[in-house]
């Protein structure tokens, strides 16, 4: 790892997708491997942190402040807060300068416009990269969207838009896999269909069964074609309560950002899982999840 670089994750995604829970779980997991980690909260609307933030934007501004003093609604106030943070970027950089030897996890706001077309987060990324930060975007979306073809297409478009807009190494996660058995009966395809984003024509056929959606088949076909033409979006399943799942995510994020972990950390991984970290097979990637869903079927 280059001495001049500070590696970091930018954790993004819609409200309720599990970003804060992921930040806590991943930071604890990395610390257990011997990595020096801090979590930085840059969500001015997050007033219920389940982790100890080394840096918290609420010390600078909160959504409530913006709503009260600028007479804005919640969404406008959140955008204002991020722009205010950019205007006071020296405050953030001074706080972060104390942790240049740490691995940093940024817990970001849940307003998706910030990652799809608004310039504020992209400008923040530019500031951080200019200061020597090596960033990887970790995009969480709730796995329950897999149970509805229309919502899953929306998820694909959201992920693709964020990837293109931010221009960062990017890892997409289907979060809350530990509760996926609750809606397994509504899944039209196997788990690997959604993680690998296989032939999306099957989704169009499923949408045709809905008279309302069938009216917009040409639009849906165009959207599906857009996702397939770029061929960028795939997902990793995430269960924040499972160390094997966190390990697979850690490996993907480290590979995307170029992190080279020390021998001590690798030994910790091998001791924890009693196996070497090597090439990932389809069975190792989604096999545990598939087995757990089958087990749930057997208990019904």
Short mmCIF file of C-alpha atoms in Angstrom, two decimals:
data_model
loop_
_atom_site.label_atom_id
_atom_site.label_comp_id
_atom_site.label_asym_id
_atom_site.label_seq_id
_atom_site.Cartn_x
_atom_site.Cartn_y
_atom_site.Cartn_z
CA UNK A 1 0.00 0.00 0.00
CA UNK A 2 1.38 3.38 -0.95
CA UNK A 3 2.31 5.45 2.08
CA UNK A 4 0.76 8.59 0.54
CA UNK A 5 -2.65 6.99 0.06
CA UNK A 6 -5.52 6.63 2.49
CA UNK A 7 -7.94 3.89 1.48
CA UNK A 8 -11.64 4.39 2.07
CA UNK A 9 -15.11 3.08 1.31
CA UNK A 10 -17.89 5.44 0.30
CA UNK A 11 -21.03 3.63 1.50
CA UNK A 12 -24.05 4.81 -0.49
CA UNK A 13 -27.58 3.64 -1.19
CA UNK A 14 -31.27 4.45 -0.66
CA UNK A 15 -32.76 5.09 2.79
CA UNK A 16 -33.29 1.91 4.76
CA UNK A 17 -30.90 -0.19 2.70
CA UNK A 18 -28.72 -0.96 5.73
CA UNK A 19 -25.80 1.44 5.23
CA UNK A 20 -25.29 2.30 8.89
CA UNK A 21 -25.58 -1.34 9.97
CA UNK A 22 -23.07 -2.30 7.27
CA UNK A 23 -20.64 0.40 8.43
CA UNK A 24 -20.75 -0.91 11.98
CA UNK A 25 -20.44 -4.58 10.97
CA UNK A 26 -17.67 -4.04 8.43
CA UNK A 27 -15.64 -1.78 10.70
CA UNK A 28 -15.85 -4.32 13.54
CA UNK A 29 -14.94 -7.13 11.14
CA UNK A 30 -11.90 -5.31 9.74
CA UNK A 31 -10.76 -4.42 13.24
CA UNK A 32 -10.94 -8.10 14.18
CA UNK A 33 -8.47 -8.75 11.34
CA UNK A 34 -6.06 -6.18 12.74
CA UNK A 35 -6.87 -3.28 10.41
CA UNK A 36 -7.01 0.24 11.88
CA UNK A 37 -10.48 1.47 10.95
CA UNK A 38 -12.65 4.50 11.60
CA UNK A 39 -16.18 5.33 10.50
CA UNK A 40 -16.98 8.87 9.34
CA UNK A 41 -20.61 9.98 9.31
CA UNK A 42 -21.36 12.47 6.54
CA UNK A 43 -25.13 11.98 6.73
CA UNK A 44 -26.50 15.12 8.44
CA UNK A 45 -29.89 13.39 8.85
CA UNK A 46 -28.51 10.37 10.73
CA UNK A 47 -29.14 11.05 14.41
CA UNK A 48 -29.21 7.41 15.53
CA UNK A 49 -25.71 6.08 14.97
CA UNK A 50 -25.08 2.49 16.06
CA UNK A 51 -21.30 3.04 15.94
CA UNK A 52 -18.86 5.57 17.36
CA UNK A 53 -18.10 8.06 14.60
CA UNK A 54 -14.54 9.38 14.58
CA UNK A 55 -15.83 12.34 12.55
CA UNK A 56 -19.50 13.38 12.50
CA UNK A 57 -20.89 16.00 10.11
CA UNK A 58 -23.60 16.83 12.66
CA UNK A 59 -20.92 18.76 14.55
CA UNK A 60 -20.90 21.12 11.56
CA UNK A 61 -24.54 21.09 10.41
CA UNK A 62 -27.69 18.98 10.62
CA UNK A 63 -30.78 18.67 8.46
CA UNK A 64 -32.83 20.16 11.28
CA UNK A 65 -30.58 23.23 11.27
CA UNK A 66 -31.04 23.72 7.54
CA UNK A 67 -34.80 23.19 7.70
CA UNK A 68 -35.19 25.68 10.53
CA UNK A 69 -32.87 28.45 9.37
CA UNK A 70 -33.20 28.11 5.57
CA UNK A 71 -36.92 27.19 5.55
CA UNK A 72 -36.34 24.08 3.45
CA UNK A 73 -38.04 20.71 3.27
CA UNK A 74 -36.16 17.52 4.25
CA UNK A 75 -34.77 16.77 0.76
CA UNK A 76 -33.74 20.35 0.04
CA UNK A 77 -32.20 20.63 3.49
CA UNK A 78 -30.12 17.49 2.93
CA UNK A 79 -28.75 18.84 -0.36
CA UNK A 80 -28.03 22.16 1.34
CA UNK A 81 -26.10 20.37 4.11
CA UNK A 82 -23.86 18.53 1.67
CA UNK A 83 -23.19 21.74 -0.23
CA UNK A 84 -22.44 23.46 3.08
CA UNK A 85 -19.99 20.68 3.90
CA UNK A 86 -18.25 21.31 0.58
CA UNK A 87 -18.02 25.02 1.36
CA UNK A 88 -16.36 24.06 4.63
CA UNK A 89 -14.28 21.21 3.24
CA UNK A 90 -11.26 22.39 5.25
CA UNK A 91 -13.16 21.42 8.42
CA UNK A 92 -13.56 17.86 7.15
CA UNK A 93 -10.01 17.55 5.83
CA UNK A 94 -8.58 18.80 9.14
CA UNK A 95 -10.60 16.18 11.01
CA UNK A 96 -9.50 13.43 8.61
CA UNK A 97 -5.84 14.45 8.78
CA UNK A 98 -5.64 12.83 12.21
CA UNK A 99 -6.44 9.43 10.68
CA UNK A 100 -4.26 9.20 7.56
CA UNK A 101 -2.89 5.86 8.78
CA UNK A 102 -6.42 4.42 9.12
CA UNK A 103 -8.80 2.70 6.75
CA UNK A 104 -11.88 4.94 6.53
CA UNK A 105 -15.53 4.03 5.99
CA UNK A 106 -17.75 6.97 5.01
CA UNK A 107 -21.41 6.57 5.97
CA UNK A 108 -23.25 8.66 3.36
CA UNK A 109 -26.77 10.14 3.14
CA UNK A 110 -29.63 8.11 1.71
CA UNK A 111 -30.88 10.60 -0.87
CA UNK A 112 -30.21 8.81 -4.17
CA UNK A 113 -30.16 12.02 -6.23
CA UNK A 114 -26.84 12.83 -4.60
CA UNK A 115 -25.26 9.83 -6.38
CA UNK A 116 -27.16 9.79 -9.67
CA UNK A 117 -27.13 13.37 -10.98
CA UNK A 118 -26.42 15.99 -8.31
CA UNK A 119 -22.84 17.25 -8.29
CA UNK A 120 -22.25 17.57 -4.53
CA UNK A 121 -21.05 14.05 -3.72
CA UNK A 122 -19.03 13.87 -6.94
CA UNK A 123 -17.34 17.14 -5.94
CA UNK A 124 -16.66 15.70 -2.50
CA UNK A 125 -15.08 12.66 -4.16
CA UNK A 126 -12.85 14.98 -6.21
CA UNK A 127 -11.67 16.76 -3.06
CA UNK A 128 -10.87 13.49 -1.33
CA UNK A 129 -9.07 12.03 -4.34
CA UNK A 130 -7.07 15.24 -4.70
CA UNK A 131 -5.98 14.82 -1.08
CA UNK A 132 -4.66 11.30 -1.74
CA UNK A 133 -7.66 9.18 -0.80
CA UNK A 134 -8.20 5.90 -2.69
CA UNK A 135 -11.97 5.48 -2.76
CA UNK A 136 -14.28 2.61 -3.60
CA UNK A 137 -18.06 3.11 -3.73
CA UNK A 138 -20.05 0.43 -1.92
CA UNK A 139 -23.66 0.67 -3.07
CA UNK A 140 -26.31 -1.08 -0.97
CA UNK A 141 -29.84 -1.85 -2.19
CA UNK A 142 -32.42 -3.87 -0.29
CA UNK A 143 -32.66 -7.45 -1.56
CA UNK A 144 -36.46 -7.44 -1.28
CA UNK A 145 -36.54 -5.57 -4.61
CA UNK A 146 -35.69 -8.90 -6.23
CA UNK A 147 -39.24 -10.03 -5.48
CA UNK A 148 -40.72 -7.53 -7.96
CA UNK A 149 -39.49 -7.41 -11.60
CA UNK A 150 -40.29 -3.71 -12.00
CA UNK A 151 -38.51 -2.75 -8.79
CA UNK A 152 -35.49 -4.85 -9.70
CA UNK A 153 -35.18 -3.05 -13.04
CA UNK A 154 -35.33 0.24 -11.12
CA UNK A 155 -32.58 -1.07 -8.85
CA UNK A 156 -30.43 -1.88 -11.86
CA UNK A 157 -30.90 1.61 -13.29
CA UNK A 158 -30.12 3.22 -9.94
CA UNK A 159 -26.92 1.20 -9.58
CA UNK A 160 -25.84 1.92 -13.15
CA UNK A 161 -26.52 5.66 -12.76
CA UNK A 162 -24.46 5.83 -9.57
CA UNK A 163 -21.58 3.93 -11.18
CA UNK A 164 -21.47 6.24 -14.19
CA UNK A 165 -21.99 9.46 -12.23
CA UNK A 166 -19.41 8.92 -9.48
CA UNK A 167 -16.80 7.28 -11.71
CA UNK A 168 -15.33 5.25 -8.84
CA UNK A 169 -14.41 1.60 -8.44
CA UNK A 170 -17.80 0.23 -7.50
CA UNK A 171 -19.19 -2.77 -5.60
CA UNK A 172 -22.96 -3.32 -5.61
CA UNK A 173 -24.50 -5.24 -2.71
CA UNK A 174 -27.93 -6.82 -2.21
CA UNK A 175 -28.36 -6.18 1.50
CA UNK A 176 -30.45 -7.86 4.21
CA UNK A 177 -29.99 -11.33 2.75
CA UNK A 178 -30.57 -12.78 6.21
CA UNK A 179 -34.31 -12.04 5.84
CA UNK A 180 -34.64 -13.02 2.21
CA UNK A 181 -36.49 -16.21 3.15
CA UNK A 182 -39.47 -14.04 4.12
CA UNK A 183 -40.21 -13.29 0.46
CA UNK A 184 -38.60 -16.28 -1.26
CA UNK A 185 -42.02 -17.39 -2.56
CA UNK A 186 -42.16 -14.23 -4.68
CA UNK A 187 -38.79 -14.80 -6.36
CA UNK A 188 -39.29 -15.79 -9.98
CA UNK A 189 -35.71 -17.01 -10.46
CA UNK A 190 -32.77 -18.38 -8.49
CA UNK A 191 -30.51 -16.12 -6.45
CA UNK A 192 -27.75 -16.25 -9.05
CA UNK A 193 -30.10 -14.66 -11.61
CA UNK A 194 -30.24 -11.49 -9.50
CA UNK A 195 -26.62 -11.39 -8.36
CA UNK A 196 -25.16 -12.03 -11.82
CA UNK A 197 -27.88 -10.04 -13.62
CA UNK A 198 -28.54 -12.71 -16.22
CA UNK A 199 -30.76 -12.48 -19.33
CA UNK A 200 -33.14 -9.64 -18.50
CA UNK A 201 -35.59 -10.63 -21.22
CA UNK A 202 -37.09 -12.98 -18.65
CA UNK A 203 -37.99 -9.94 -16.56
CA UNK A 204 -39.80 -8.41 -19.54
CA UNK A 205 -41.82 -11.58 -19.94
CA UNK A 206 -42.71 -11.46 -16.25
CA UNK A 207 -43.79 -7.83 -16.58
CA UNK A 208 -46.02 -8.73 -19.53
CA UNK A 209 -48.19 -10.72 -17.14
CA UNK A 210 -49.21 -7.44 -15.51
CA UNK A 211 -51.70 -5.59 -17.79
CA UNK A 212 -50.53 -2.20 -16.51
CA UNK A 213 -46.83 -2.93 -17.09
CA UNK A 214 -47.53 -4.53 -20.46
CA UNK A 215 -48.66 -1.15 -21.79
CA UNK A 216 -45.13 0.12 -21.28
CA UNK A 217 -43.30 -2.84 -22.77
CA UNK A 218 -41.32 -0.73 -25.25
CA UNK A 219 -40.14 1.54 -22.46
CA UNK A 220 -39.24 -1.42 -20.24
CA UNK A 221 -37.42 -3.07 -23.14
CA UNK A 222 -35.41 0.11 -23.73
CA UNK A 223 -34.45 0.31 -20.06
CA UNK A 224 -33.40 -3.33 -19.97
CA UNK A 225 -31.40 -2.87 -23.15
CA UNK A 226 -29.60 0.10 -21.59
CA UNK A 227 -28.50 -1.97 -18.59
CA UNK A 228 -27.42 -4.88 -20.80
CA UNK A 229 -25.50 -2.64 -23.23
CA UNK A 230 -23.32 -1.23 -20.45
CA UNK A 231 -22.95 -4.69 -18.87
CA UNK A 232 -21.57 -3.20 -15.66
CA UNK A 233 -24.05 -4.10 -12.94
CA UNK A 234 -23.69 -7.23 -10.83
CA UNK A 235 -24.32 -7.75 -7.12
CA UNK A 236 -22.79 -9.49 -4.16
CA UNK A 237 -25.22 -10.81 -1.53
CA UNK A 238 -24.70 -9.23 1.88
CA UNK A 239 -25.64 -10.55 5.29
CA UNK A 240 -24.10 -8.10 7.75
CA UNK A 241 -24.44 -10.68 10.53
CA UNK A 242 -22.34 -13.32 8.73
CA UNK A 243 -18.53 -13.16 8.74
CA UNK A 244 -18.20 -15.18 5.53
CA UNK A 245 -20.41 -12.69 3.75
CA UNK A 246 -18.40 -9.76 5.12
CA UNK A 247 -15.19 -11.47 4.05
CA UNK A 248 -16.40 -11.79 0.45
CA UNK A 249 -17.41 -8.14 0.41
CA UNK A 250 -14.07 -7.12 1.94
CA UNK A 251 -12.21 -9.07 -0.74
CA UNK A 252 -14.24 -7.44 -3.55
CA UNK A 253 -13.79 -3.93 -2.15
CA UNK A 254 -10.05 -4.40 -1.54
CA UNK A 255 -9.59 -5.71 -5.07
CA UNK A 256 -11.54 -2.79 -6.54
CA UNK A 257 -9.64 -0.13 -4.61
CA UNK A 258 -6.20 -1.74 -4.88
CA UNK A 259 -5.68 -2.33 -1.16
CA UNK A 260 -2.85 -4.74 -0.39
CA UNK A 261 -3.38 -6.17 3.07
CA UNK A 262 -0.54 -7.20 5.33
CA UNK A 263 0.44 -10.76 6.13
CA UNK A 264 -0.93 -10.35 9.62
CA UNK A 265 -4.40 -9.61 8.31
CA UNK A 266 -4.29 -12.56 5.92
CA UNK A 267 -3.28 -14.88 8.76
CA UNK A 268 -6.25 -13.59 10.76
CA UNK A 269 -8.56 -14.41 7.88
CA UNK A 270 -7.21 -17.94 7.56
CA UNK A 271 -7.48 -18.55 11.28
CA UNK A 272 -11.04 -17.23 11.30
CA UNK A 273 -12.29 -19.34 8.41
CA UNK A 274 -9.70 -22.13 8.50
CA UNK A 275 -9.25 -21.81 4.75
CA UNK A 276 -7.17 -19.84 2.29
CA UNK A 277 -8.71 -16.92 0.44
CA UNK A 278 -8.53 -17.83 -3.23
CA UNK A 279 -10.56 -17.85 -6.40
CA UNK A 280 -14.27 -17.59 -5.70
CA UNK A 281 -16.58 -20.20 -7.13
CA UNK A 282 -20.29 -19.83 -7.74
CA UNK A 283 -20.96 -22.27 -4.91
CA UNK A 284 -18.85 -20.28 -2.45
CA UNK A 285 -20.40 -16.99 -3.53
CA UNK A 286 -24.10 -17.86 -3.25
CA UNK A 287 -24.11 -21.47 -2.11
CA UNK A 288 -24.58 -20.67 1.58
CA UNK A 289 -27.50 -18.43 0.77
CA UNK A 290 -29.11 -21.00 -1.53
CA UNK A 291 -28.69 -23.66 1.15
CA UNK A 292 -30.28 -21.44 3.79
CA UNK A 293 -33.30 -20.79 1.57
CA UNK A 294 -33.68 -24.50 0.92
CA UNK A 295 -33.51 -25.12 4.65
CA UNK A 296 -36.30 -22.60 5.17
CA UNK A 297 -38.37 -24.46 2.57
CA UNK A 298 -37.88 -27.65 4.50
CA UNK A 299 -39.11 -26.03 7.68
CA UNK A 300 -42.33 -24.72 6.11
#
